[in-house]
Short mmCIF file of C-alpha atoms in Angstrom, two decimals:
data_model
loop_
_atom_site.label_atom_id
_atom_site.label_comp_id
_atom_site.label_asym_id
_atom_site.label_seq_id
_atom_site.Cartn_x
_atom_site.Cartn_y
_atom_site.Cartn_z
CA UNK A 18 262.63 134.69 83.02
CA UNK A 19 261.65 131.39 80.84
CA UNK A 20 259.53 131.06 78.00
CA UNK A 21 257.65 128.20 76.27
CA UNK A 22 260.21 126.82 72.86
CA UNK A 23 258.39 128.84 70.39
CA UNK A 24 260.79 131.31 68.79
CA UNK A 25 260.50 135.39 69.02
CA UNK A 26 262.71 138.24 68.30
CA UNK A 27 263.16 141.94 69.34
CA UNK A 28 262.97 144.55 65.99
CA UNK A 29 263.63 148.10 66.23
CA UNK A 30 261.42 149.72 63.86
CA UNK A 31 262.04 153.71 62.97
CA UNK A 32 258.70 155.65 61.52
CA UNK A 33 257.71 159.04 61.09
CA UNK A 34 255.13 161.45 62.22
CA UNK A 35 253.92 164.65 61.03
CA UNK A 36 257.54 165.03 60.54
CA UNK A 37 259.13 163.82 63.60
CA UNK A 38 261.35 160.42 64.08
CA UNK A 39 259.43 157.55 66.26
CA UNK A 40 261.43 154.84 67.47
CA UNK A 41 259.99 151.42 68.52
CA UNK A 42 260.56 147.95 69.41
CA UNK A 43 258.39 145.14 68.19
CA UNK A 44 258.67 141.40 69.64
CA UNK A 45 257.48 139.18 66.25
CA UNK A 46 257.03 135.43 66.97
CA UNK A 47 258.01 133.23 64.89
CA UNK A 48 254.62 132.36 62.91
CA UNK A 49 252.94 134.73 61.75
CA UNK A 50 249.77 136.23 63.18
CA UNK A 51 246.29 137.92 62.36
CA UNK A 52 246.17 140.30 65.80
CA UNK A 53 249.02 142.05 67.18
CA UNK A 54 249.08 144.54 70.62
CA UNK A 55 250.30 147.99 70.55
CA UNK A 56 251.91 149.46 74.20
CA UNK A 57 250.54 152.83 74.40
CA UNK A 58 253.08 154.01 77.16
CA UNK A 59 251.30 156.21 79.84
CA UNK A 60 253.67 159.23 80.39
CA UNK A 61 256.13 160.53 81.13
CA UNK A 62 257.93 157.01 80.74
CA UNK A 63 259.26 155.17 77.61
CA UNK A 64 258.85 152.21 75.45
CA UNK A 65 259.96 149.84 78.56
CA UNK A 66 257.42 151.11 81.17
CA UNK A 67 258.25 151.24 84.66
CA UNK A 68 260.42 148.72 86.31
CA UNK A 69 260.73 147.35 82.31
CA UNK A 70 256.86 145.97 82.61
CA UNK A 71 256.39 146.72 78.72
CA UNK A 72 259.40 144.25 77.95
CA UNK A 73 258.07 141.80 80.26
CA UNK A 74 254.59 142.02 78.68
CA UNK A 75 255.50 141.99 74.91
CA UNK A 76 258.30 139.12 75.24
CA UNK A 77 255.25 137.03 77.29
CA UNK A 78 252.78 137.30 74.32
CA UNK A 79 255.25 136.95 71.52
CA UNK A 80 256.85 133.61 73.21
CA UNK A 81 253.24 132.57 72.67
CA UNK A 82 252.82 133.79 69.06
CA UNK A 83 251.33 137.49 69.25
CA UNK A 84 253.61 139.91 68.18
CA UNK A 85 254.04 143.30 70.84
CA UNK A 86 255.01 146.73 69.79
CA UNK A 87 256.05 149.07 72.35
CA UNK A 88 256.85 152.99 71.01
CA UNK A 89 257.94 156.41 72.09
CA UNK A 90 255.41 159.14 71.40
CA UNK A 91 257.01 162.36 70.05
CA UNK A 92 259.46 163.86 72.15
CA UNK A 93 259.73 160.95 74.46
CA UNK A 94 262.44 158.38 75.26
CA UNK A 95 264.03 157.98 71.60
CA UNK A 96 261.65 159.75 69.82
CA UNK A 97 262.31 163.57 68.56
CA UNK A 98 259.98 166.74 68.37
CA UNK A 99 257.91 168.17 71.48
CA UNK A 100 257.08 166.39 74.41
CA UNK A 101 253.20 166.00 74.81
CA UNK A 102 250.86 164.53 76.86
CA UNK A 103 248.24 161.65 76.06
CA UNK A 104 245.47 163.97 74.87
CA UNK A 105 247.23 164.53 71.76
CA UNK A 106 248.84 161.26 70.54
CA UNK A 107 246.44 160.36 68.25
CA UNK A 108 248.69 161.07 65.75
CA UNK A 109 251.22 159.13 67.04
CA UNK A 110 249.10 156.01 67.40
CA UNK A 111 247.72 156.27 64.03
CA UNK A 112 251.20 156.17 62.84
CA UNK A 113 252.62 153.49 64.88
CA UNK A 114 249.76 151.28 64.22
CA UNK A 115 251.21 151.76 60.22
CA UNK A 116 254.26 150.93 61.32
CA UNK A 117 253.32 147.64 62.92
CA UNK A 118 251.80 146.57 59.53
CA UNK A 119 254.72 147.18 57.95
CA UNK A 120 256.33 145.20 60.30
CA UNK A 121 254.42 142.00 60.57
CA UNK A 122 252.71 141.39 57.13
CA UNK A 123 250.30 138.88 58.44
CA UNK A 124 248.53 141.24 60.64
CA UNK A 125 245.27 142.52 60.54
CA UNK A 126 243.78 143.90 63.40
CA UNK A 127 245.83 145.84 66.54
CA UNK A 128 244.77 145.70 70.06
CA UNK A 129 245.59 149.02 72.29
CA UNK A 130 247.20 148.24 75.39
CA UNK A 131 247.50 150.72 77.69
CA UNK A 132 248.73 151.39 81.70
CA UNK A 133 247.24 154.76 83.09
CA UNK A 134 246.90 158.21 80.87
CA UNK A 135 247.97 155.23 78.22
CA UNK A 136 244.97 153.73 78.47
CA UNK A 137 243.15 157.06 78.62
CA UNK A 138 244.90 157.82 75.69
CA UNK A 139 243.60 154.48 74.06
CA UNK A 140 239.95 154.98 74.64
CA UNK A 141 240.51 158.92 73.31
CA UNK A 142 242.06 157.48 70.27
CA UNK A 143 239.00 157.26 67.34
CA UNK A 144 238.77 153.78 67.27
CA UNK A 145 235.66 153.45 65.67
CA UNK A 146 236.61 155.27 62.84
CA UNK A 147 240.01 153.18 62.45
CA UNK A 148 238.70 149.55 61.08
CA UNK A 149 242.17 148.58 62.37
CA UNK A 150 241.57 148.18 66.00
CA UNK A 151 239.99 145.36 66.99
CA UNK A 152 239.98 145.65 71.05
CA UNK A 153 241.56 147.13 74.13
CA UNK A 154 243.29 146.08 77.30
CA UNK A 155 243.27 149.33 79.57
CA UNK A 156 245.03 148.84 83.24
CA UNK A 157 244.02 151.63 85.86
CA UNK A 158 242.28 154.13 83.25
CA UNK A 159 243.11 157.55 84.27
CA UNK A 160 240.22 159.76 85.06
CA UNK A 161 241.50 162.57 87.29
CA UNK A 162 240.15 165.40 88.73
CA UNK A 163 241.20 167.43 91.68
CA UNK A 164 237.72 166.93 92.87
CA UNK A 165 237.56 163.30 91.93
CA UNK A 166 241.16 162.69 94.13
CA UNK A 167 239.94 164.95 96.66
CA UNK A 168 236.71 162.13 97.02
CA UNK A 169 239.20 159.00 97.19
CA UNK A 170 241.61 160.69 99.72
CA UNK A 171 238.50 161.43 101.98
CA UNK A 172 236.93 158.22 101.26
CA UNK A 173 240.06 155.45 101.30
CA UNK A 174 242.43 157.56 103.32
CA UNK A 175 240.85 159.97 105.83
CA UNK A 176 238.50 157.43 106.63
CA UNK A 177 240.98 154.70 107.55
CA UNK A 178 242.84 157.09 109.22
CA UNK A 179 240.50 158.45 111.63
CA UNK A 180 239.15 154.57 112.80
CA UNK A 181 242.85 153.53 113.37
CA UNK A 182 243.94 153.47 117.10
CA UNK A 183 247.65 154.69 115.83
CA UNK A 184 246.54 158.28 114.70
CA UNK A 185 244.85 158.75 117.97
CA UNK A 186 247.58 157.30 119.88
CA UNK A 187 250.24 159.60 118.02
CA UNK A 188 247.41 162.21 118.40
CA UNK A 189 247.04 162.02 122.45
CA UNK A 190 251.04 162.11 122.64
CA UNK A 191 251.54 165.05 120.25
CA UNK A 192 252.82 163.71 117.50
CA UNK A 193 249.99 164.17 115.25
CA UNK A 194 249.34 168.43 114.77
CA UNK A 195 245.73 169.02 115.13
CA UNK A 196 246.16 172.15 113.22
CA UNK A 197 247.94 170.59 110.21
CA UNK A 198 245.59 167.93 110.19
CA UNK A 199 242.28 169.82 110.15
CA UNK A 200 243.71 172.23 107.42
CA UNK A 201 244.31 169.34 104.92
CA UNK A 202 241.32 167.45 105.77
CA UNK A 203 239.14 171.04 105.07
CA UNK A 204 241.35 171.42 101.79
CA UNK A 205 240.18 168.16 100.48
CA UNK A 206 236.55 168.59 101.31
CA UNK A 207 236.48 172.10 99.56
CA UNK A 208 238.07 170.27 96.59
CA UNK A 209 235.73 167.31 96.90
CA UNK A 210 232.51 169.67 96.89
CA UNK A 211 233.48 171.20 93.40
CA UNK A 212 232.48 170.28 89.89
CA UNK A 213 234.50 167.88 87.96
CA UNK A 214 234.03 170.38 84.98
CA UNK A 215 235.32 172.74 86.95
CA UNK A 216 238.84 171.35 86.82
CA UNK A 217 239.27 171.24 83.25
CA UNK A 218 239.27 173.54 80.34
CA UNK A 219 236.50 173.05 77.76
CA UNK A 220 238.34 173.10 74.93
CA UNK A 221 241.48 170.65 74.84
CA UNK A 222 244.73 171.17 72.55
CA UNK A 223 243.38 168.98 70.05
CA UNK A 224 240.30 170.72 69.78
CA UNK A 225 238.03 168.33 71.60
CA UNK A 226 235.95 170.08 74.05
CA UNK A 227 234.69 169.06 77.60
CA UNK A 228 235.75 167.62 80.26
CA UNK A 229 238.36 164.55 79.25
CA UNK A 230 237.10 161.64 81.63
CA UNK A 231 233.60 161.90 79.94
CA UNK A 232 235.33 162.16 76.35
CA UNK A 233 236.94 159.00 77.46
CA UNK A 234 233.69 157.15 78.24
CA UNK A 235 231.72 158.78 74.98
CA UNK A 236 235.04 157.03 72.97
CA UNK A 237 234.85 153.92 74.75
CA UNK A 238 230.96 153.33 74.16
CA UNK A 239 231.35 154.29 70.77
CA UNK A 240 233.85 151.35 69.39
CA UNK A 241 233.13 147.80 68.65
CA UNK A 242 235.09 145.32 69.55
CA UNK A 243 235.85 143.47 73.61
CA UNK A 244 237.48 145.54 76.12
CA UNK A 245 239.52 144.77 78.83
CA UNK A 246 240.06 146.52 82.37
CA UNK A 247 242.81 145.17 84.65
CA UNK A 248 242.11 147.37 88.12
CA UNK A 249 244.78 147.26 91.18
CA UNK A 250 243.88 146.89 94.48
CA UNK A 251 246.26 149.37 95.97
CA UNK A 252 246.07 152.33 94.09
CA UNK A 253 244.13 155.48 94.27
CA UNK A 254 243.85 156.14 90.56
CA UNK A 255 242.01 152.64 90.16
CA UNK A 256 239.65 153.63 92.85
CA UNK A 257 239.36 156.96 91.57
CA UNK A 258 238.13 155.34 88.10
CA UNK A 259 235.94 152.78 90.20
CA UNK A 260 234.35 156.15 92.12
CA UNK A 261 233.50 157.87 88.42
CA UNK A 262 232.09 154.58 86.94
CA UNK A 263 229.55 154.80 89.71
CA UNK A 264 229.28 158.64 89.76
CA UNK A 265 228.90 159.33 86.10
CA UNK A 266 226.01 158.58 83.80
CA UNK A 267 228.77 158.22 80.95
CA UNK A 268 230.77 155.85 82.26
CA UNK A 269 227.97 153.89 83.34
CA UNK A 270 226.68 153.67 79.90
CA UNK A 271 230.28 152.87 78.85
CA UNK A 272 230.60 149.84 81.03
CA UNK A 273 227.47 148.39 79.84
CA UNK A 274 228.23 146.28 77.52
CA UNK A 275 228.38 142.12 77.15
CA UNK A 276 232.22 142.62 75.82
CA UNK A 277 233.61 144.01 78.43
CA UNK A 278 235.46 142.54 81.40
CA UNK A 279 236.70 143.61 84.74
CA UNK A 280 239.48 142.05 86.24
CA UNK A 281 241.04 143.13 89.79
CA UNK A 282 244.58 142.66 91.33
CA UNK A 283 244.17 142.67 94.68
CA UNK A 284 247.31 143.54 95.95
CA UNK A 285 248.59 145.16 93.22
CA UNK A 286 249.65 148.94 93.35
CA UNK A 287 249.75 151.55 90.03
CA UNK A 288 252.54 150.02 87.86
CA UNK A 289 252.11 145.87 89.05
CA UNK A 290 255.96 146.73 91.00
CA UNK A 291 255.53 143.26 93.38
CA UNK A 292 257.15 140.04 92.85
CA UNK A 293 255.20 138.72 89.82
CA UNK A 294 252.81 141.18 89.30
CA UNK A 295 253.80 142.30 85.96
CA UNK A 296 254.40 138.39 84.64
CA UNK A 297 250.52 138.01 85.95
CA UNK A 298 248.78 141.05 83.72
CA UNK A 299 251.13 139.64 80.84
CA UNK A 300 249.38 136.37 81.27
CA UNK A 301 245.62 137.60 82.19
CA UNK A 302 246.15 139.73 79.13
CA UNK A 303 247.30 136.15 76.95
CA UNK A 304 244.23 134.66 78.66
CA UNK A 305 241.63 137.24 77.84
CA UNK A 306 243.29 137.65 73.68
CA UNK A 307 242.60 133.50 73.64
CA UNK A 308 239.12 133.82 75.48
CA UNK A 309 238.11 136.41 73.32
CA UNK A 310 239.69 134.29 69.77
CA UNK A 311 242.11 137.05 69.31
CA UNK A 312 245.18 134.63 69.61
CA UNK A 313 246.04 131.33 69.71
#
């Protein structure tokens, strides 16, 4: 892969928390700059993402002069202590974000970047009471419930199943089970009818209480600062996230804001796997930091 002349470099940067060893990898540009983005990886994955779309993403901006830190949470990838998942990584955010300081003097302000339960763990993460976040990228925000899946399964999948001449060809020659097929189907609309709550305990690890899609929204109407959402096409926990935008009153509220921008991928599945797809989000997220006067 090419990049413009300006000069970057890959730093390994070693930082603790509560204890434990972090390990991460920050791509600094040669000039200094005012905003830098932090990876938040969604789990369970390391600092270089799926099919290396972390690497792709923080070499793209820092080629164009803003530095990228990618990280492993606590007892992930490099990183020692107990594996956890992204409801309790504030922590570890908080203390990566201190790290990237230290790293790049000039900055002042992070943007959270995050694919999946990464960016679910970015709009958990108490922004507004950290003055050093500035914004957010989040790609394919997950919001899952079993009743939430249940609704996208029976609404993007059943649906095109049962008006496609295949299934009833396969059907009429017996390769489709009638049984089988009526038992999931019934499955997923006995999931679909029940609460969202109802799939969740009401007190978290970290002590937050209720249900974590609507903790989400409550933390992303609560910051300041321009949010991005990059949606694919082709995956069910993008459509999942478009069905509780339009569902819940929280989410709703969330969205409405003059800062905010959607942007879709068409043909894009969950990690951006085809030709090109992960080069594009690394330069829709370039063009939405300069849009938004966050880099050069």
């Amino acid at each position: 892969m090419s990049y413009p002349p300006q000069g970057w470099r890959d730093r390994a940067v070693l930082f603790e928390c509560a204890g434990e060893s972090l390990v991460g990898v920050v791509s600094v540009p040669e000039a200094e700059a005012e905003v830098g983005v932090l990876v938040i990886v969604g789990g369970p994955q390391y600092r270089a993402g799926s099919h290396r779309q972390f690497v792709v993403l923080a070499r793209h901006l820092a080629a164009r002069g803003v530095p990228c830190m990618r990280f492993d949470y606590r007892g992930m990838g490099d990183s020692t202590g107990p594996a956890r998942d992204f409801e309790s990584v504030d922590e570890d955010v908080d203390a990566a974000i201190g790290a990237f300081l230290r790293a790049c003097p000039g900055l002042k302000q992070i943007v959270l970047w995050g694919l999946c339960d990464g960016a679910s763990a970015a709009c958990l993460y108490p922004a507004g009471k950290d003055p050093r976040v500035a914004a957010a990228v989040l790609l394919n925000p997950w919001v899952h419930t079993q009743a939430g899946e249940a609704k996208v399964f029976l609404k993007h999948y059943y649906l095109q199943r049962i008006t496609d001449p295949s299934f009833w060809k396969k059907f009429g020659s017996g390769q489709v089970s009638l049984l089988k097929s009526l038992g999931s189907l019934f499955s997923f609309v006995h999931a679909a009818g029940r609460k969202a709550s109802a799939d969740i305990p009401v007190e978290a690890a970290n002590g937050r209480s209720g249900p974590f899609p609507e903790r989400m929204a409550q933390g992303l109407a609560s910051r300041k600062g321009p949010v991005a959402i990059f949606l694919s096409g082709r995956d069910y926990v993008a459509r999942e996230f478009d069905d509780a935008c339009k569902a819940n009153a929280e989410w709703r509220k969330a969205l409405d804001r003059s800062d905010l921008e959607i942007t879709r991928f068409a043909d894009a599945d969950h990690t951006f796997s085809g030709p090109g797809e992960a080069q594009a989000v690394a330069e829709a997220t370039h063009a939405w930091l300069r849009a938004r006067a966050l880099a050069r």
